Amino acid sequence: MNPESKTGVAPVYVKKHAKGATKEAVAGYLFAAPAIIGFLVLTLYPMLASLFYSFHKITILSGSQVMDWIGLDNYRYIFNNPSSEFKKSITVTLIYAFVNVALVIVFCLIVALLLNRKFISRNLLRAIFFLPSVVPMLATTIVWQMLLQNQAKGGLVNWLLLQLGIAPVEFLTDPIRIFETLFIMSLWTCGGTIVVFIATLQDVPGELLEAIEMDGGNAWHKFLKVTYPTIKPVLFFQLIMCMMTSIQIYTQSVVLSRNGAPDRMTYFINVMIYDHSFVQVGMRGLASAEAWIVFLITMVITGVLFYFQGSFKRDDSMGTRKRVRL
Amino acid sequence: MKFGKRNLALSLALTMAFSALAGCSGNSNNSGNAKNAATEAPKASEAAVDKKDVSAKDITLELLYWGDDVQKKLVEAAAEKYTADTGVKINAQVLPADGTFDTFIQTRLQSGELPDISYMGEGDIQKYNEMGILADISDLLKDGSIPEKLPAITIHSPEQKVIGVGLSNQMELLFYSKSKFDEAGVSYPPTKVEDAWDWDTFVANAKKLTKDSKGKTAADAGFDASLTENYGLGFTAGREFHHFWAANANGGGIVSPDGKEFQWDSPKSAEGIQKLADLVNKDKVASPFTYTWSTGIGSAVDALSGGYAMAISGSWDLANIKGNEDIGIGVLPKMEKAVTMNAGAPLVVYNTSKHIEEAKKFYAYMVNPENSLELLKSGAWLPNQADWYTDPALVDKWTADLPESAKETILSYSTAKDAIVQWPAYYVPAYLKMNTEYEKSIDQALSGKKTVKEIYDSIMPAIKKLWESGKVS
């Protein structure tokens, strides 16, 4: 029955509806309040404060923080002063980040594709690949350090090499080898990404894969024409996330080396910012400026990735065909 | 049901929002900023005057320190005894002995909640002095509340105020494995400063102790350094502290003890560090320096039970060798001189303390070696008072459980003239920044990529400029 036709209460109903909508909106905002407040207090405010700090030289005198306005001097120091290590630090960080992202994404995708096939003990293998990602990075790094360090210090890998008459390898002290170690550790702990890929692969339409098979297509054709278009959005998300975490590398450097050794090759950007902010004196303003430049660089990288996001969009024709079939 | 879903949702949302607000706001008593710290100092003196009649039972002092379980027990016991004796309550808070301690202090400084007393890293004391938060404790030494301490661990500000006293007198020592020496037929390192091996003897012995996986020593023809299984020597060179002794031993130095002469860039200093680098890259008797530079070699016990015959490490490692008959201690080798370098974290009083007089009294109690006797006996600490090295009755108090070689070595260093060099971190205000510049580049020389002289030529002008500034920041 249509109430409007009989009683003419339509306006009341609309009003009630509007009132209800407001109430719901209020409830929604209240529910979201913890997150919003958290963002404002714990993210936005510190960001703006650090931007403000970046134009100051901050020292502590007689127990109180003294901030002297120095304009763009911190930024000038970063780019023009030969003592600044920003360029080397950001370079090694970005090299690590780009190579690491490529390795992690390709490795995880291959492992996920393999673990998505049906075979005995598949679940056991999935668990094995996932388990290392549960271990905190600190513990993982210590274990790898113990494995790869000098044989005289008890490094197992080098000891085994020595027993085989092979010269031990300076995994942790050679400027290039240390990167190999970091990549190995990164692959060791990427079980979370593998799990996400496996979950996404469940979404790949099986009938399309069968169709390609019937048309004489091979595994590569199946991946290229069906699997890849389906998982593209997740791939893009993982790419962004992996890039972010790679740029933020910190623990591995602090545990494996000191002072960014060897040859400052592990003096990653977050290590440097922490060092300037909390270890050195009078460099907190500089650290803020460095953090902002890193933020802008990360934004640019993300922007470029988003620019290419089009090629990561899920192919709609998949869904269309699926819907038609249904 | 009258209390509908919507109201329930609203109530829940409100609860969540308020709890978030509560979480963000923290304890209002704790909030504040660095300005609080600035205003605390005058408040402290006012408090001292206003509350003279306040009974000791109403006073609680906060002590912040680092340490393991053993140290925690000892500090807590000392604090309890102090409370029993004086009525002043001690809130002793322990933190891990790592870089987080300094960060924690800085956080407390920012929130205006500094403790009354705390341990402090040797390299940080001049930093906090320049920030103006450390109390002058000269009066405690003048009035005899604190008996005269070893000059090497009495820390002065640039204005010559005493701002801290080291709780312990740590020093670099040569640890060795007796069984590895016996096997190689090498006599044990001497325990008297005057008998220290000269550099060539030291290198020759280290070669005899370095063995490849085919059993050949570095002194033998056909030795393959790439297959070294046991090294003659390992360094704990995680910090510059662990190799600065060589600059002094070679007749150079870092900064003269009076702080007036910059010696770091002298050819002798560079040559001393080069000799250490040569042990790795030329003589092949030590594991790659960057290894030890990066990660340290662990405790001397681990090193000597692993692939090292000798290890240069701090005296704090004595605590780990208890009951290990295989490990002996000797003096470091001689270059031009036989010297070691000392360290020892100081205890400081903050001038922001609301009970500064009581804090100073507690300070005097804590730096008394009698109150850290268990740590002294374990070898983890060495006494900070000169008479504890010369008075036989006092010497017996802390050396009974130490290996004889350790006792002889420590007493020899402590009584020989000019055999202990003070770590410049104690008295050079710009030391932190100078060292940062040094550490940026020195591993290139220690790994053999460049010579120490080449590195010094490129970095010393900047380091000297920092020293000339005479400021931490």
PDB file of N, CA and C in Angstrom, chain B residues 388-437:
ATOM      1  N   TRP B 388      91.489   2.041  45.418  1.00  0.00           N
ATOM      2  CA  TRP B 388      91.042   0.660  45.222  1.00  0.00           C
ATOM      3  C   TRP B 388      92.015  -0.139  44.346  1.00  0.00           C
ATOM      4  N   TYR B 389      93.011   0.539  43.790  1.00  0.00           N
ATOM      5  CA  TYR B 389      94.040  -0.138  42.999  1.00  0.00           C
ATOM      6  C   TYR B 389      95.359  -0.237  43.770  1.00  0.00           C
ATOM      7  N   THR B 390      95.478   0.533  44.850  1.00  0.00           N
ATOM      8  CA  THR B 390      96.761   0.575  45.562  1.00  0.00           C
ATOM      9  C   THR B 390      96.687  -0.003  46.977  1.00  0.00           C
ATOM     10  N   ASP B 391      95.578   0.170  47.647  1.00  0.00           N
ATOM     11  CA  ASP B 391      95.422  -0.339  49.015  1.00  0.00           C
ATOM     12  C   ASP B 391      95.159  -1.858  48.954  1.00  0.00           C
ATOM     13  N   PRO B 392      96.098  -2.676  49.440  1.00  0.00           N
ATOM     14  CA  PRO B 392      95.948  -4.136  49.309  1.00  0.00           C
ATOM     15  C   PRO B 392      94.613  -4.667  49.833  1.00  0.00           C
ATOM     16  N   ALA B 393      94.135  -4.093  50.939  1.00  0.00           N
ATOM     17  CA  ALA B 393      92.874  -4.587  51.504  1.00  0.00           C
ATOM     18  C   ALA B 393      91.719  -4.320  50.543  1.00  0.00           C
ATOM     19  N   LEU B 394      91.736  -3.137  49.942  1.00  0.00           N
ATOM     20  CA  LEU B 394      90.676  -2.794  48.984  1.00  0.00           C
ATOM     21  C   LEU B 394      90.828  -3.597  47.692  1.00  0.00           C
ATOM     22  N   VAL B 395      92.087  -3.800  47.267  1.00  0.00           N
ATOM     23  CA  VAL B 395      92.326  -4.578  46.039  1.00  0.00           C
ATOM     24  C   VAL B 395      91.755  -5.985  46.199  1.00  0.00           C
ATOM     25  N   ASP B 396      92.006  -6.574  47.376  1.00  0.00           N
ATOM     26  CA  ASP B 396      91.518  -7.939  47.626  1.00  0.00           C
ATOM     27  C   ASP B 396      90.001  -8.032  47.560  1.00  0.00           C
ATOM     28  N   LYS B 397      89.345  -6.943  47.897  1.00  0.00           N
ATOM     29  CA  LYS B 397      87.880  -6.953  47.920  1.00  0.00           C
ATOM     30  C   LYS B 397      87.265  -7.311  46.568  1.00  0.00           C
ATOM     31  N   TRP B 398      87.916  -6.846  45.481  1.00  0.00           N
ATOM     32  CA  TRP B 398      87.278  -7.036  44.177  1.00  0.00           C
ATOM     33  C   TRP B 398      88.032  -7.947  43.217  1.00  0.00           C
ATOM     34  N   THR B 399      89.276  -8.338  43.577  1.00  0.00           N
ATOM     35  CA  THR B 399      90.048  -9.126  42.611  1.00  0.00           C
ATOM     36  C   THR B 399      90.073 -10.628  42.914  1.00  0.00           C
ATOM     37  N   ALA B 400      89.517 -11.019  44.046  1.00  0.00           N
ATOM     38  CA  ALA B 400      89.640 -12.419  44.480  1.00  0.00           C
ATOM     39  C   ALA B 400      89.142 -13.409  43.427  1.00  0.00           C
ATOM     40  N   ASP B 401      88.055 -13.055  42.747  1.00  0.00           N
ATOM     41  CA  ASP B 401      87.476 -14.012  41.796  1.00  0.00           C
ATOM     42  C   ASP B 401      88.003 -13.846  40.369  1.00  0.00           C
ATOM     43  N   LEU B 402      88.838 -12.858  40.144  1.00  0.00           N
ATOM     44  CA  LEU B 402      89.330 -12.630  38.773  1.00  0.00           C
ATOM     45  C   LEU B 402      90.516 -13.535  38.477  1.00  0.00           C
ATOM     46  N   PRO B 403      90.742 -13.923  37.217  1.00  0.00           N
ATOM     47  CA  PRO B 403      91.950 -14.681  36.886  1.00  0.00           C
ATOM     48  C   PRO B 403      93.179 -13.859  37.256  1.00  0.00           C
ATOM     49  N   GLU B 404      94.229 -14.526  37.651  1.00  0.00           N
ATOM     50  CA  GLU B 404      95.437 -13.833  38.104  1.00  0.00           C
ATOM     51  C   GLU B 404      95.974 -12.892  37.015  1.00  0.00           C
ATOM     52  N   SER B 405      95.909 -13.388  35.758  1.00  0.00           N
ATOM     53  CA  SER B 405      96.444 -12.560  34.661  1.00  0.00           C
ATOM     54  C   SER B 405      95.627 -11.270  34.520  1.00  0.00           C
ATOM     55  N   ALA B 406      94.324 -11.360  34.766  1.00  0.00           N
ATOM     56  CA  ALA B 406      93.469 -10.164  34.660  1.00  0.00           C
ATOM     57  C   ALA B 406      93.824  -9.176  35.764  1.00  0.00           C
ATOM     58  N   LYS B 407      93.980  -9.714  36.972  1.00  0.00           N
ATOM     59  CA  LYS B 407      94.302  -8.861  38.125  1.00  0.00           C
ATOM     60  C   LYS B 407      95.623  -8.122  37.873  1.00  0.00           C
ATOM     61  N   GLU B 408      96.642  -8.886  37.426  1.00  0.00           N
ATOM     62  CA  GLU B 408      97.954  -8.282  37.201  1.00  0.00           C
ATOM     63  C   GLU B 408      97.899  -7.205  36.122  1.00  0.00           C
ATOM     64  N   THR B 409      97.191  -7.520  35.044  1.00  0.00           N
ATOM     65  CA  THR B 409      97.117  -6.574  33.917  1.00  0.00           C
ATOM     66  C   THR B 409      96.435  -5.282  34.335  1.00  0.00           C
ATOM     67  N   ILE B 410      95.304  -5.411  35.014  1.00  0.00           N
ATOM     68  CA  ILE B 410      94.541  -4.217  35.403  1.00  0.00           C
ATOM     69  C   ILE B 410      95.336  -3.366  36.397  1.00  0.00           C
ATOM     70  N   LEU B 411      95.928  -4.030  37.364  1.00  0.00           N
ATOM     71  CA  LEU B 411      96.703  -3.267  38.356  1.00  0.00           C
ATOM     72  C   LEU B 411      97.919  -2.608  37.714  1.00  0.00           C
ATOM     73  N   SER B 412      98.496  -3.292  36.732  1.00  0.00           N
ATOM     74  CA  SER B 412      99.663  -2.713  36.055  1.00  0.00           C
ATOM     75  C   SER B 412      99.261  -1.455  35.295  1.00  0.00           C
ATOM     76  N   TYR B 413      98.176  -1.551  34.541  1.00  0.00           N
ATOM     77  CA  TYR B 413      97.700  -0.369  33.805  1.00  0.00           C
ATOM     78  C   TYR B 413      97.356   0.777  34.761  1.00  0.00           C
ATOM     79  N   SER B 414      96.721   0.425  35.864  1.00  0.00           N
ATOM     80  CA  SER B 414      96.201   1.462  36.751  1.00  0.00           C
ATOM     81  C   SER B 414      97.286   2.128  37.585  1.00  0.00           C
ATOM     82  N   THR B 415      98.402   1.461  37.722  1.00  0.00           N
ATOM     83  CA  THR B 415      99.453   2.052  38.551  1.00  0.00           C
ATOM     84  C   THR B 415     100.631   2.570  37.727  1.00  0.00           C
ATOM     85  N   ALA B 416     100.759   2.108  36.477  1.00  0.00           N
ATOM     86  CA  ALA B 416     101.864   2.612  35.633  1.00  0.00           C
ATOM     87  C   ALA B 416     101.541   4.042  35.196  1.00  0.00           C
ATOM     88  N   LYS B 417     102.552   4.846  35.056  1.00  0.00           N
ATOM     89  CA  LYS B 417     102.343   6.259  34.721  1.00  0.00           C
ATOM     90  C   LYS B 417     101.897   6.395  33.248  1.00  0.00           C
ATOM     91  N   ASP B 418     100.858   7.150  33.054  1.00  0.00           N
ATOM     92  CA  ASP B 418     100.354   7.482  31.702  1.00  0.00           C
ATOM     93  C   ASP B 418     100.039   6.260  30.842  1.00  0.00           C
ATOM     94  N   ALA B 419      99.679   5.148  31.472  1.00  0.00           N
ATOM     95  CA  ALA B 419      99.379   3.947  30.685  1.00  0.00           C
ATOM     96  C   ALA B 419      97.915   3.891  30.258  1.00  0.00           C
ATOM     97  N   ILE B 420      97.083   4.723  30.886  1.00  0.00           N
ATOM     98  CA  ILE B 420      95.662   4.766  30.482  1.00  0.00           C
ATOM     99  C   ILE B 420      95.372   6.124  29.864  1.00  0.00           C
ATOM    100  N   VAL B 421      94.871   6.088  28.634  1.00  0.00           N
ATOM    101  CA  VAL B 421      94.519   7.328  27.938  1.00  0.00           C
ATOM    102  C   VAL B 421      93.019   7.533  28.079  1.00  0.00           C
ATOM    103  N   GLN B 422      92.639   8.763  28.404  1.00  0.00           N
ATOM    104  CA  GLN B 422      91.210   9.040  28.567  1.00  0.00           C
ATOM    105  C   GLN B 422      90.543   9.174  27.196  1.00  0.00           C
ATOM    106  N   TRP B 423      89.416   8.567  27.073  1.00  0.00           N
ATOM    107  CA  TRP B 423      88.649   8.631  25.823  1.00  0.00           C
ATOM    108  C   TRP B 423      88.212  10.088  25.593  1.00  0.00           C
ATOM    109  N   PRO B 424      88.536  10.661  24.439  1.00  0.00           N
ATOM    110  CA  PRO B 424      88.234  12.087  24.224  1.00  0.00           C
ATOM    111  C   PRO B 424      86.737  12.417  24.286  1.00  0.00           C
ATOM    112  N   ALA B 425      85.895  11.403  24.155  1.00  0.00           N
ATOM    113  CA  ALA B 425      84.442  11.659  24.238  1.00  0.00           C
ATOM    114  C   ALA B 425      84.095  12.342  25.559  1.00  0.00           C
ATOM    115  N   TYR B 426      84.914  12.090  26.580  1.00  0.00           N
ATOM    116  CA  TYR B 426      84.657  12.652  27.899  1.00  0.00           C
ATOM    117  C   TYR B 426      84.819  14.170  27.956  1.00  0.00           C
ATOM    118  N   TYR B 427      85.799  14.671  27.157  1.00  0.00           N
ATOM    119  CA  TYR B 427      86.151  16.077  27.378  1.00  0.00           C
ATOM    120  C   TYR B 427      86.165  16.955  26.136  1.00  0.00           C
ATOM    121  N   VAL B 428      85.885  16.371  24.977  1.00  0.00           N
ATOM    122  CA  VAL B 428      85.864  17.202  23.761  1.00  0.00           C
ATOM    123  C   VAL B 428      84.407  17.485  23.385  1.00  0.00           C
ATOM    124  N   PRO B 429      83.963  18.743  23.508  1.00  0.00           N
ATOM    125  CA  PRO B 429      82.539  19.018  23.266  1.00  0.00           C
ATOM    126  C   PRO B 429      82.051  18.587  21.886  1.00  0.00           C
ATOM    127  N   ALA B 430      82.859  18.831  20.840  1.00  0.00           N
ATOM    128  CA  ALA B 430      82.378  18.533  19.482  1.00  0.00           C
ATOM    129  C   ALA B 430      82.623  17.080  19.088  1.00  0.00           C
ATOM    130  N   TYR B 431      82.962  16.247  20.063  1.00  0.00           N
ATOM    131  CA  TYR B 431      83.405  14.885  19.753  1.00  0.00           C
ATOM    132  C   TYR B 431      82.393  14.090  18.919  1.00  0.00           C
ATOM    133  N   LEU B 432      81.131  14.177  19.270  1.00  0.00           N
ATOM    134  CA  LEU B 432      80.109  13.389  18.562  1.00  0.00           C
ATOM    135  C   LEU B 432      80.130  13.690  17.066  1.00  0.00           C
ATOM    136  N   LYS B 433      80.170  14.986  16.757  1.00  0.00           N
ATOM    137  CA  LYS B 433      80.153  15.370  15.343  1.00  0.00           C
ATOM    138  C   LYS B 433      81.467  15.012  14.660  1.00  0.00           C
ATOM    139  N   MET B 434      82.564  15.187  15.393  1.00  0.00           N
ATOM    140  CA  MET B 434      83.860  14.838  14.822  1.00  0.00           C
ATOM    141  C   MET B 434      83.899  13.352  14.495  1.00  0.00           C
ATOM    142  N   ASN B 435      83.393  12.579  15.424  1.00  0.00           N
ATOM    143  CA  ASN B 435      83.422  11.136  15.233  1.00  0.00           C
ATOM    144  C   ASN B 435      82.498  10.691  14.111  1.00  0.00           C
ATOM    145  N   THR B 436      81.375  11.391  13.954  1.00  0.00           N
ATOM    146  CA  THR B 436      80.466  11.049  12.859  1.00  0.00           C
ATOM    147  C   THR B 436      81.185  11.208  11.527  1.00  0.00           C
ATOM    148  N   GLU B 437      81.923  12.310  11.388  1.00  0.00           N
ATOM    149  CA  GLU B 437      82.669  12.530  10.141  1.00  0.00           C
ATOM    150  C   GLU B 437      83.719  11.430   9.957  1.00  0.00           C
TER     151      GLU B 437
END
